[in-house]
């Protein structure tokens, strides 16, 4: 099958998608990237969606042609900008629990929580999780954040300063003319409020062939909370739109 490119969300990495990437690889090649300022990729002071889309375009071009793209949250916005600006590189698009709109809930509190960890005293990930628990109640998020911790070098593999400075861009969505007229699935968690009915007119303007589906019992982190159901939804969409 055509290669699949997976684009993680804010504070994530390609590593977060390892299980789903491995399972989907029975169809064909799967590429799970680390976006700029995340994981093992380069750091930059600029972190807008045009930047991220250009990075993804380079990856796809290096792979030799168009791909199917799965993008979650911030990665979903980057994938949408890629599809709108470089439609020849994207055949089908799955946008996981995000809409092409500006959000008002800041994610700065998590940067502050990570900054508050005394890395000099961290010998293993659980040490960092214990410190994060003071400011982050959810154990799932504690585990998620510590995946981006380099315990050996006692550093976050996230450019926290740049992400904090660019948070308005991350929460927003750039004004882009035109539309993407290939198949798109907006796959949301049924318990999430990230993709509301109010966003549908904007979505349909930019993505006329958009379809919508929800995974019962899942919130914003639908791929982690309901991995089997997420995988099944992805397979069904890709197989129906070959």
CSV table of N, CA, C and O in Angstrom, one decimal, residues 25-142:
chain,number,residue,atom,x,y,z
A,25,UNK,N,2.1,-1.4,9.7
A,25,UNK,CA,3.1,-1.7,8.7
A,25,UNK,C,2.9,-2.9,7.9
A,25,UNK,O,3.6,-3.2,7.0
A,26,UNK,N,1.9,-3.7,8.3
A,26,UNK,CA,1.6,-4.9,7.5
A,26,UNK,C,0.9,-4.5,6.2
A,26,UNK,O,0.9,-5.3,5.3
A,27,UNK,N,0.5,-3.3,6.1
A,27,UNK,CA,-0.1,-2.8,4.8
A,27,UNK,C,1.0,-2.2,3.9
A,27,UNK,O,0.8,-2.3,2.7
A,28,UNK,N,2.0,-1.7,4.5
A,28,UNK,CA,3.1,-1.0,3.7
A,28,UNK,C,3.9,-0.2,4.6
A,28,UNK,O,3.8,-0.2,5.8
A,29,UNK,N,4.8,0.6,4.0
A,29,UNK,CA,5.7,1.4,4.9
A,29,UNK,C,5.0,2.5,5.7
A,29,UNK,O,4.0,3.1,5.3
A,30,UNK,N,5.5,2.6,6.9
A,30,UNK,CA,4.9,3.6,7.9
A,30,UNK,C,6.1,4.5,8.4
A,30,UNK,O,7.1,4.0,8.8
A,31,UNK,N,6.0,5.8,8.3
A,31,UNK,CA,7.0,6.7,8.7
A,31,UNK,C,6.4,7.5,9.9
A,31,UNK,O,5.4,8.2,9.7
A,32,UNK,N,7.0,7.4,11.1
A,32,UNK,CA,6.6,8.2,12.2
A,32,UNK,C,7.7,9.2,12.6
A,32,UNK,O,8.8,8.8,13.0
A,33,UNK,N,7.4,10.5,12.3
A,33,UNK,CA,8.5,11.5,12.4
A,33,UNK,C,8.5,12.1,13.8
A,33,UNK,O,7.5,12.0,14.6
A,34,UNK,N,9.6,12.7,14.2
A,34,UNK,CA,9.7,13.7,15.3
A,34,UNK,C,9.6,15.1,14.6
A,34,UNK,O,10.4,15.4,13.8
A,35,UNK,N,8.6,15.9,15.0
A,35,UNK,CA,8.5,17.2,14.5
A,35,UNK,C,9.6,18.1,15.1
A,35,UNK,O,10.2,17.8,16.1
A,36,UNK,N,9.8,19.2,14.4
A,36,UNK,CA,10.8,20.2,15.0
A,36,UNK,C,10.5,20.5,16.4
A,36,UNK,O,9.4,20.5,16.9
A,37,UNK,N,11.6,20.7,17.2
A,37,UNK,CA,11.5,21.1,18.6
A,37,UNK,C,10.9,19.9,19.5
A,37,UNK,O,10.5,20.1,20.6
A,38,UNK,N,10.9,18.7,18.9
A,38,UNK,CA,10.5,17.5,19.6
A,38,UNK,C,11.4,16.4,19.3
A,38,UNK,O,12.0,16.3,18.2
A,39,UNK,N,11.5,15.4,20.3
A,39,UNK,CA,12.2,14.2,20.0
A,39,UNK,C,13.7,14.4,19.6
A,39,UNK,O,14.4,15.2,20.2
A,40,UNK,N,14.1,13.7,18.6
A,40,UNK,CA,15.5,13.8,18.1
A,40,UNK,C,15.6,14.8,16.9
A,40,UNK,O,16.7,14.8,16.3
A,41,UNK,N,14.6,15.5,16.6
A,41,UNK,CA,14.7,16.4,15.5
A,41,UNK,C,15.3,17.8,15.9
A,41,UNK,O,15.5,18.0,17.1
A,42,UNK,N,15.6,18.6,15.0
A,42,UNK,CA,16.3,19.9,15.2
A,42,UNK,C,15.4,20.8,16.0
A,42,UNK,O,14.2,20.8,16.0
A,43,UNK,N,16.1,21.8,16.7
A,43,UNK,CA,15.4,22.8,17.4
A,43,UNK,C,15.4,24.1,16.6
A,43,UNK,O,16.4,24.4,15.9
A,44,UNK,N,14.3,24.9,16.7
A,44,UNK,CA,14.2,26.1,15.9
A,44,UNK,C,13.4,27.1,16.8
A,44,UNK,O,12.5,26.7,17.5
A,45,UNK,N,13.7,28.4,16.6
A,45,UNK,CA,12.9,29.4,17.3
A,45,UNK,C,11.5,29.5,16.7
A,45,UNK,O,10.6,30.0,17.4
A,46,UNK,N,11.3,29.1,15.5
A,46,UNK,CA,10.1,29.3,14.8
A,46,UNK,C,9.3,28.0,14.8
A,46,UNK,O,9.9,26.9,14.5
A,47,UNK,N,8.0,28.0,15.2
A,47,UNK,CA,7.2,26.8,15.3
A,47,UNK,C,5.8,27.0,14.8
A,47,UNK,O,4.8,26.8,15.5
A,48,UNK,N,5.7,27.6,13.6
A,48,UNK,CA,4.4,27.8,13.0
A,48,UNK,C,4.0,26.6,12.2
A,48,UNK,O,4.8,25.8,11.8
A,49,UNK,N,2.7,26.6,11.8
A,49,UNK,CA,2.2,25.4,11.0
A,49,UNK,C,2.8,25.4,9.6
A,49,UNK,O,3.0,24.4,9.0
A,50,UNK,N,3.1,26.6,9.0
A,50,UNK,CA,3.8,26.6,7.7
A,50,UNK,C,5.1,26.0,7.8
A,50,UNK,O,5.6,25.3,6.9
A,51,UNK,N,5.8,26.2,8.9
A,51,UNK,CA,7.2,25.6,9.2
A,51,UNK,C,7.0,24.1,9.2
A,51,UNK,O,7.8,23.4,8.6
A,52,UNK,N,6.1,23.6,10.0
A,52,UNK,CA,5.9,22.2,10.2
A,52,UNK,C,5.5,21.5,8.9
A,52,UNK,O,6.0,20.4,8.6
A,53,UNK,N,4.6,22.2,8.1
A,53,UNK,CA,4.2,21.6,6.9
A,53,UNK,C,5.3,21.5,5.9
A,53,UNK,O,5.5,20.5,5.2
A,54,UNK,N,6.2,22.5,5.9
A,54,UNK,CA,7.4,22.5,5.0
A,54,UNK,C,8.3,21.3,5.4
A,54,UNK,O,8.9,20.7,4.5
A,55,UNK,N,8.5,21.1,6.7
A,55,UNK,CA,9.3,20.0,7.2
A,55,UNK,C,8.7,18.7,6.7
A,55,UNK,O,9.5,17.8,6.2
A,56,UNK,N,7.4,18.5,6.8
A,56,UNK,CA,6.8,17.3,6.3
A,56,UNK,C,6.9,17.1,4.8
A,56,UNK,O,7.1,16.0,4.3
A,57,UNK,N,6.8,18.2,4.1
A,57,UNK,CA,7.0,18.1,2.6
A,57,UNK,C,8.4,17.6,2.3
A,57,UNK,O,8.5,16.8,1.3
A,58,UNK,N,9.4,18.0,3.0
A,58,UNK,CA,10.7,17.5,2.8
A,58,UNK,C,10.8,16.0,3.0
A,58,UNK,O,11.5,15.3,2.2
A,59,UNK,N,10.2,15.6,4.1
A,59,UNK,CA,10.2,14.1,4.4
A,59,UNK,C,9.6,13.3,3.3
A,59,UNK,O,10.1,12.3,2.8
A,60,UNK,N,8.4,13.8,2.8
A,60,UNK,CA,7.6,13.1,1.8
A,60,UNK,C,8.4,13.1,0.5
A,60,UNK,O,8.5,12.0,-0.2
A,61,UNK,N,9.0,14.2,0.1
A,61,UNK,CA,9.8,14.3,-1.1
A,61,UNK,C,10.9,13.3,-1.1
A,61,UNK,O,11.3,12.7,-2.0
A,62,UNK,N,11.6,13.3,0.1
A,62,UNK,CA,12.7,12.3,0.3
A,62,UNK,C,12.3,10.9,0.1
A,62,UNK,O,13.1,10.0,-0.3
A,63,UNK,N,11.0,10.6,0.5
A,63,UNK,CA,10.5,9.2,0.4
A,63,UNK,C,10.1,8.9,-1.1
A,63,UNK,O,9.8,7.8,-1.4
A,64,UNK,N,10.0,9.9,-1.9
A,64,UNK,CA,9.8,9.7,-3.3
A,64,UNK,C,8.4,9.9,-3.8
A,64,UNK,O,8.1,9.4,-5.0
A,65,UNK,N,7.5,10.5,-3.1
A,65,UNK,CA,6.2,10.7,-3.6
A,65,UNK,C,5.1,10.9,-2.6
A,65,UNK,O,5.4,10.9,-1.4
A,66,UNK,N,3.9,10.9,-3.1
A,66,UNK,CA,2.7,11.1,-2.2
A,66,UNK,C,2.5,10.0,-1.2
A,66,UNK,O,2.9,8.9,-1.4
A,67,UNK,N,2.0,10.4,-0.1
A,67,UNK,CA,1.7,9.5,1.0
A,67,UNK,C,0.3,9.7,1.6
A,67,UNK,O,-0.3,10.7,1.2
A,68,UNK,N,-0.2,8.8,2.4
A,68,UNK,CA,-1.3,9.0,3.2
A,68,UNK,C,-0.8,9.6,4.6
A,68,UNK,O,0.2,9.1,5.0
A,69,UNK,N,-1.6,10.5,5.1
A,69,UNK,CA,-1.1,11.2,6.4
A,69,UNK,C,-2.1,11.0,7.5
A,69,UNK,O,-3.3,11.2,7.3
A,70,UNK,N,-1.5,10.7,8.7
A,70,UNK,CA,-2.3,10.7,9.9
A,70,UNK,C,-1.7,11.7,10.8
A,70,UNK,O,-0.5,11.7,11.1
A,71,UNK,N,-2.5,12.7,11.3
A,71,UNK,CA,-2.0,13.8,12.1
A,71,UNK,C,-2.8,13.9,13.4
A,71,UNK,O,-4.1,14.0,13.2
A,72,UNK,N,-2.2,13.9,14.6
A,72,UNK,CA,-3.0,14.1,15.8
A,72,UNK,C,-2.7,15.5,16.4
A,72,UNK,O,-1.6,15.9,16.5
A,73,UNK,N,-3.8,16.2,16.8
A,73,UNK,CA,-3.7,17.4,17.5
A,73,UNK,C,-2.9,18.4,16.7
A,73,UNK,O,-3.2,18.7,15.6
A,74,UNK,N,-1.8,18.9,17.3
A,74,UNK,CA,-0.9,19.8,16.6
A,74,UNK,C,-0.4,19.2,15.3
A,74,UNK,O,-0.3,19.9,14.3
A,75,UNK,N,-0.2,17.9,15.3
A,75,UNK,CA,0.2,17.2,14.1
A,75,UNK,C,-0.9,17.2,13.1
A,75,UNK,O,-0.6,17.2,11.9
A,76,UNK,N,-2.1,17.2,13.5
A,76,UNK,CA,-3.2,17.2,12.6
A,76,UNK,C,-3.3,18.6,11.9
A,76,UNK,O,-3.6,18.6,10.7
A,77,UNK,N,-3.1,19.6,12.7
A,77,UNK,CA,-3.1,21.0,12.1
A,77,UNK,C,-1.9,21.1,11.0
A,77,UNK,O,-2.1,21.6,9.9
A,78,UNK,N,-0.7,20.6,11.4
A,78,UNK,CA,0.4,20.6,10.5
A,78,UNK,C,0.0,19.8,9.2
A,78,UNK,O,0.4,20.2,8.1
A,79,UNK,N,-0.6,18.7,9.4
A,79,UNK,CA,-1.0,17.8,8.2
A,79,UNK,C,-2.0,18.5,7.4
A,79,UNK,O,-2.0,18.4,6.1
A,80,UNK,N,-3.0,19.3,8.0
A,80,UNK,CA,-4.0,20.0,7.2
A,80,UNK,C,-3.3,21.1,6.4
A,80,UNK,O,-3.7,21.3,5.2
A,81,UNK,N,-2.4,21.8,7.0
A,81,UNK,CA,-1.7,22.9,6.2
A,81,UNK,C,-0.9,22.3,5.1
A,81,UNK,O,-0.8,22.8,4.0
A,82,UNK,N,-0.2,21.1,5.4
A,82,UNK,CA,0.5,20.4,4.3
A,82,UNK,C,-0.5,20.1,3.1
A,82,UNK,O,-0.1,20.3,2.0
A,83,UNK,N,-1.6,19.5,3.5
A,83,UNK,CA,-2.6,19.1,2.4
A,83,UNK,C,-3.1,20.3,1.6
A,83,UNK,O,-3.3,20.2,0.4
A,84,UNK,N,-3.3,21.4,2.3
A,84,UNK,CA,-3.8,22.6,1.6
A,84,UNK,C,-2.7,23.3,0.8
A,84,UNK,O,-3.1,23.9,-0.2
A,85,UNK,N,-1.5,23.3,1.2
A,85,UNK,CA,-0.4,24.0,0.5
A,85,UNK,C,0.3,23.1,-0.5
A,85,UNK,O,0.9,23.6,-1.5
A,86,UNK,N,0.4,21.8,-0.2
A,86,UNK,CA,1.1,20.9,-1.1
A,86,UNK,C,0.2,19.6,-1.4
A,86,UNK,O,0.6,18.5,-1.0
A,87,UNK,N,-0.9,19.8,-2.0
A,87,UNK,CA,-1.9,18.7,-2.2
A,87,UNK,C,-1.3,17.6,-3.0
A,87,UNK,O,-1.8,16.4,-2.9
A,88,UNK,N,-0.3,17.8,-3.8
A,88,UNK,CA,0.2,16.8,-4.6
A,88,UNK,C,1.0,15.7,-3.8
A,88,UNK,O,1.3,14.6,-4.3
A,89,UNK,N,1.3,16.1,-2.6
A,89,UNK,CA,2.1,15.2,-1.7
A,89,UNK,C,1.2,14.3,-0.8
A,89,UNK,O,1.7,13.4,-0.1
A,90,UNK,N,-0.1,14.6,-0.8
A,90,UNK,CA,-1.0,13.9,0.2
A,90,UNK,C,-2.1,13.3,-0.7
A,90,UNK,O,-2.8,14.0,-1.4
A,91,UNK,N,-2.3,12.0,-0.5
A,91,UNK,CA,-3.4,11.3,-1.2
A,91,UNK,C,-4.7,11.3,-0.3
A,91,UNK,O,-5.8,11.6,-0.7
A,92,UNK,N,-4.5,10.8,1.0
A,92,UNK,CA,-5.6,10.7,1.9
A,92,UNK,C,-5.1,11.3,3.2
A,92,UNK,O,-4.0,11.1,3.6
A,93,UNK,N,-6.1,11.8,4.0
A,93,UNK,CA,-5.7,12.5,5.2
A,93,UNK,C,-6.6,12.1,6.4
A,93,UNK,O,-7.8,12.0,6.2
A,94,UNK,N,-6.0,11.7,7.5
A,94,UNK,CA,-6.8,11.4,8.7
A,94,UNK,C,-6.4,12.4,9.8
A,94,UNK,O,-5.2,12.5,10.1
A,95,UNK,N,-7.3,13.2,10.2
A,95,UNK,CA,-7.1,14.2,11.2
A,95,UNK,C,-7.7,13.8,12.6
A,95,UNK,O,-8.9,13.6,12.7
A,96,UNK,N,-6.8,13.5,13.5
A,96,UNK,CA,-7.2,12.9,14.8
A,96,UNK,C,-7.5,14.0,15.8
A,96,UNK,O,-6.5,14.7,16.3
A,97,UNK,N,-8.7,14.2,16.1
A,97,UNK,CA,-9.2,15.1,17.2
A,97,UNK,C,-8.7,16.5,17.3
A,97,UNK,O,-8.1,17.0,18.3
A,98,UNK,N,-8.8,17.2,16.1
A,98,UNK,CA,-8.4,18.6,16.1
A,98,UNK,C,-9.2,19.2,14.9
A,98,UNK,O,-9.6,18.4,14.0
A,99,UNK,N,-9.4,20.5,14.9
A,99,UNK,CA,-10.1,21.2,13.8
A,99,UNK,C,-9.2,22.4,13.3
A,99,UNK,O,-8.3,22.8,14.1
A,100,UNK,N,-9.4,22.9,12.1
A,100,UNK,CA,-8.6,24.0,11.6
A,100,UNK,C,-9.2,25.3,12.2
A,100,UNK,O,-9.5,26.2,11.4
A,101,UNK,N,-9.1,25.4,13.5
A,101,UNK,CA,-9.7,26.6,14.2
A,101,UNK,C,-8.7,27.0,15.3
A,101,UNK,O,-7.8,26.3,15.6
A,102,UNK,N,-8.9,28.2,15.8
A,102,UNK,CA,-8.1,28.7,17.0
A,102,UNK,C,-8.7,28.2,18.3
A,102,UNK,O,-9.9,28.3,18.5
A,103,UNK,N,-7.9,27.7,19.1
A,103,UNK,CA,-8.3,27.2,20.4
A,103,UNK,C,-7.9,28.2,21.5
A,103,UNK,O,-7.0,28.9,21.4
A,104,UNK,N,-8.7,28.2,22.6
A,104,UNK,CA,-8.4,29.2,23.7
A,104,UNK,C,-7.8,28.6,24.9
A,104,UNK,O,-7.3,29.3,25.8
A,105,UNK,N,-7.8,27.2,25.0
A,105,UNK,CA,-7.2,26.6,26.2
A,105,UNK,C,-5.7,26.4,25.9
A,105,UNK,O,-5.2,25.7,25.1
A,106,UNK,N,-4.9,27.2,26.7
A,106,UNK,CA,-3.4,27.1,26.5
A,106,UNK,C,-2.9,25.8,27.1
A,106,UNK,O,-3.5,25.2,27.9
A,107,UNK,N,-1.7,25.5,26.5
A,107,UNK,CA,-1.0,24.3,27.0
A,107,UNK,C,0.3,24.6,27.8
A,107,UNK,O,1.1,23.8,28.1
A,108,UNK,N,0.3,25.9,28.2
A,108,UNK,CA,1.5,26.4,28.9
A,108,UNK,C,1.7,25.8,30.2
A,108,UNK,O,2.9,25.6,30.7
A,109,UNK,N,0.6,25.4,30.9
A,109,UNK,CA,0.8,24.8,32.2
A,109,UNK,C,1.6,23.5,32.2
A,109,UNK,O,2.3,23.2,33.2
A,110,UNK,N,1.7,22.8,31.1
A,110,UNK,CA,2.5,21.6,31.0
A,110,UNK,C,3.9,21.9,30.8
A,110,UNK,O,4.8,21.2,31.3
A,111,UNK,N,4.2,23.0,30.1
A,111,UNK,CA,5.6,23.5,30.0
A,111,UNK,C,6.1,23.9,31.4
A,111,UNK,O,7.2,23.5,31.8
A,112,UNK,N,5.3,24.6,32.1
A,112,UNK,CA,5.7,25.0,33.5
A,112,UNK,C,5.9,23.8,34.4
A,112,UNK,O,6.9,23.8,35.2
A,113,UNK,N,5.1,22.8,34.2
A,113,UNK,CA,5.3,21.6,35.0
A,113,UNK,C,6.6,20.9,34.7
A,113,UNK,O,7.3,20.4,35.6
A,114,UNK,N,6.9,20.8,33.4
A,114,UNK,CA,8.2,20.1,33.0
A,114,UNK,C,9.4,21.0,33.5
A,114,UNK,O,10.4,20.4,33.9
A,115,UNK,N,9.3,22.3,33.4
A,115,UNK,CA,10.3,23.2,33.8
A,115,UNK,C,10.6,23.0,35.3
A,115,UNK,O,11.7,23.3,35.8
A,116,UNK,N,9.5,22.7,36.0
A,116,UNK,CA,9.6,22.6,37.5
A,116,UNK,C,10.3,21.3,38.0
A,116,UNK,O,10.7,21.2,39.2
A,117,UNK,N,10.5,20.4,37.1
A,117,UNK,CA,11.2,19.1,37.5
A,117,UNK,C,12.7,19.4,37.7
A,117,UNK,O,13.4,20.0,36.9
A,118,UNK,N,13.2,19.0,38.9
A,118,UNK,CA,14.6,19.1,39.2
A,118,UNK,C,15.3,17.9,38.5
A,118,UNK,O,15.4,16.8,39.1
A,119,UNK,N,15.8,18.2,37.3
A,119,UNK,CA,16.4,17.1,36.5
A,119,UNK,C,17.7,16.5,37.1
A,119,UNK,O,18.0,15.4,36.9
A,120,UNK,N,18.3,17.3,38.0
A,120,UNK,CA,19.6,16.8,38.6
A,120,UNK,C,19.3,15.7,39.5
A,120,UNK,O,20.2,14.9,39.8
A,121,UNK,N,18.1,15.6,40.0
A,121,UNK,CA,17.8,14.5,41.0
A,121,UNK,C,17.1,13.3,40.3
A,121,UNK,O,16.7,12.4,41.0
A,122,UNK,N,16.9,13.4,39.0
A,122,UNK,CA,16.2,12.3,38.3
A,122,UNK,C,17.2,11.2,37.8
A,122,UNK,O,18.1,11.5,37.1
A,123,UNK,N,17.0,10.0,38.3
A,123,UNK,CA,17.8,8.8,37.9
A,123,UNK,C,17.0,7.9,37.0
A,123,UNK,O,17.6,7.1,36.3
A,124,UNK,N,15.7,8.0,37.1
A,124,UNK,CA,14.8,7.1,36.2
A,124,UNK,C,13.5,7.9,35.9
A,124,UNK,O,13.2,8.9,36.6
A,125,UNK,N,12.8,7.5,34.9
A,125,UNK,CA,11.6,8.2,34.5
A,125,UNK,C,10.6,8.3,35.7
A,125,UNK,O,9.9,9.4,35.7
A,126,UNK,N,10.5,7.3,36.5
A,126,UNK,CA,9.5,7.4,37.6
A,126,UNK,C,9.8,8.5,38.5
A,126,UNK,O,8.9,9.1,39.2
A,127,UNK,N,11.1,8.9,38.7
A,127,UNK,CA,11.5,10.1,39.5
A,127,UNK,C,10.8,11.3,39.0
A,127,UNK,O,10.3,12.2,39.7
A,128,UNK,N,10.9,11.5,37.6
A,128,UNK,CA,10.3,12.7,37.0
A,128,UNK,C,8.8,12.6,37.1
A,128,UNK,O,8.2,13.7,37.3
A,129,UNK,N,8.2,11.5,37.0
A,129,UNK,CA,6.8,11.3,37.1
A,129,UNK,C,6.3,11.8,38.5
A,129,UNK,O,5.3,12.4,38.6
A,130,UNK,N,7.0,11.4,39.5
A,130,UNK,CA,6.7,11.8,40.9
A,130,UNK,C,6.7,13.3,41.0
A,130,UNK,O,5.8,13.9,41.7
A,131,UNK,N,7.7,14.0,40.4
A,131,UNK,CA,7.7,15.4,40.5
A,131,UNK,C,6.6,16.1,39.7
A,131,UNK,O,6.0,17.0,40.1
A,132,UNK,N,6.4,15.5,38.5
A,132,UNK,CA,5.3,16.0,37.6
A,132,UNK,C,3.9,15.9,38.3
A,132,UNK,O,3.1,16.8,38.1
A,133,UNK,N,3.8,14.9,39.2
A,133,UNK,CA,2.5,14.7,39.8
A,133,UNK,C,2.0,15.8,40.7
A,133,UNK,O,0.8,16.0,40.9
A,134,UNK,N,3.0,16.7,41.1
A,134,UNK,CA,2.6,17.8,41.9
A,134,UNK,C,1.8,18.8,41.1
A,134,UNK,O,1.0,19.6,41.6
A,135,UNK,N,2.0,18.9,39.8
A,135,UNK,CA,1.3,19.9,38.9
A,135,UNK,C,0.4,19.2,37.8
A,135,UNK,O,-0.4,19.9,37.2
A,136,UNK,N,0.6,17.9,37.6
A,136,UNK,CA,-0.1,17.2,36.6
A,136,UNK,C,-0.8,16.0,37.2
A,136,UNK,O,-0.1,15.1,37.6
A,137,UNK,N,-2.1,16.1,37.3
A,137,UNK,CA,-2.8,15.0,38.1
A,137,UNK,C,-2.9,13.7,37.3
A,137,UNK,O,-2.9,12.6,37.9
A,138,UNK,N,-3.0,13.7,36.0
A,138,UNK,CA,-3.3,12.6,35.2
A,138,UNK,C,-2.0,11.7,35.1
A,138,UNK,O,-1.0,12.1,34.4
A,139,UNK,N,-2.0,10.5,35.6
A,139,UNK,CA,-0.8,9.6,35.4
A,139,UNK,C,-0.5,9.3,34.0
A,139,UNK,O,0.7,9.1,33.6
A,140,UNK,N,-1.5,9.3,33.1
A,140,UNK,CA,-1.3,9.0,31.7
A,140,UNK,C,-0.5,10.1,31.1
A,140,UNK,O,0.5,9.9,30.3
A,141,UNK,N,-0.8,11.4,31.4
A,141,UNK,CA,0.0,12.5,30.9
A,141,UNK,C,1.4,12.5,31.5
A,141,UNK,O,2.4,12.9,30.8
A,142,UNK,N,1.5,12.2,32.8
A,142,UNK,CA,2.9,12.1,33.4
A,142,UNK,C,3.7,11.1,32.6
A,142,UNK,O,4.9,11.4,32.3
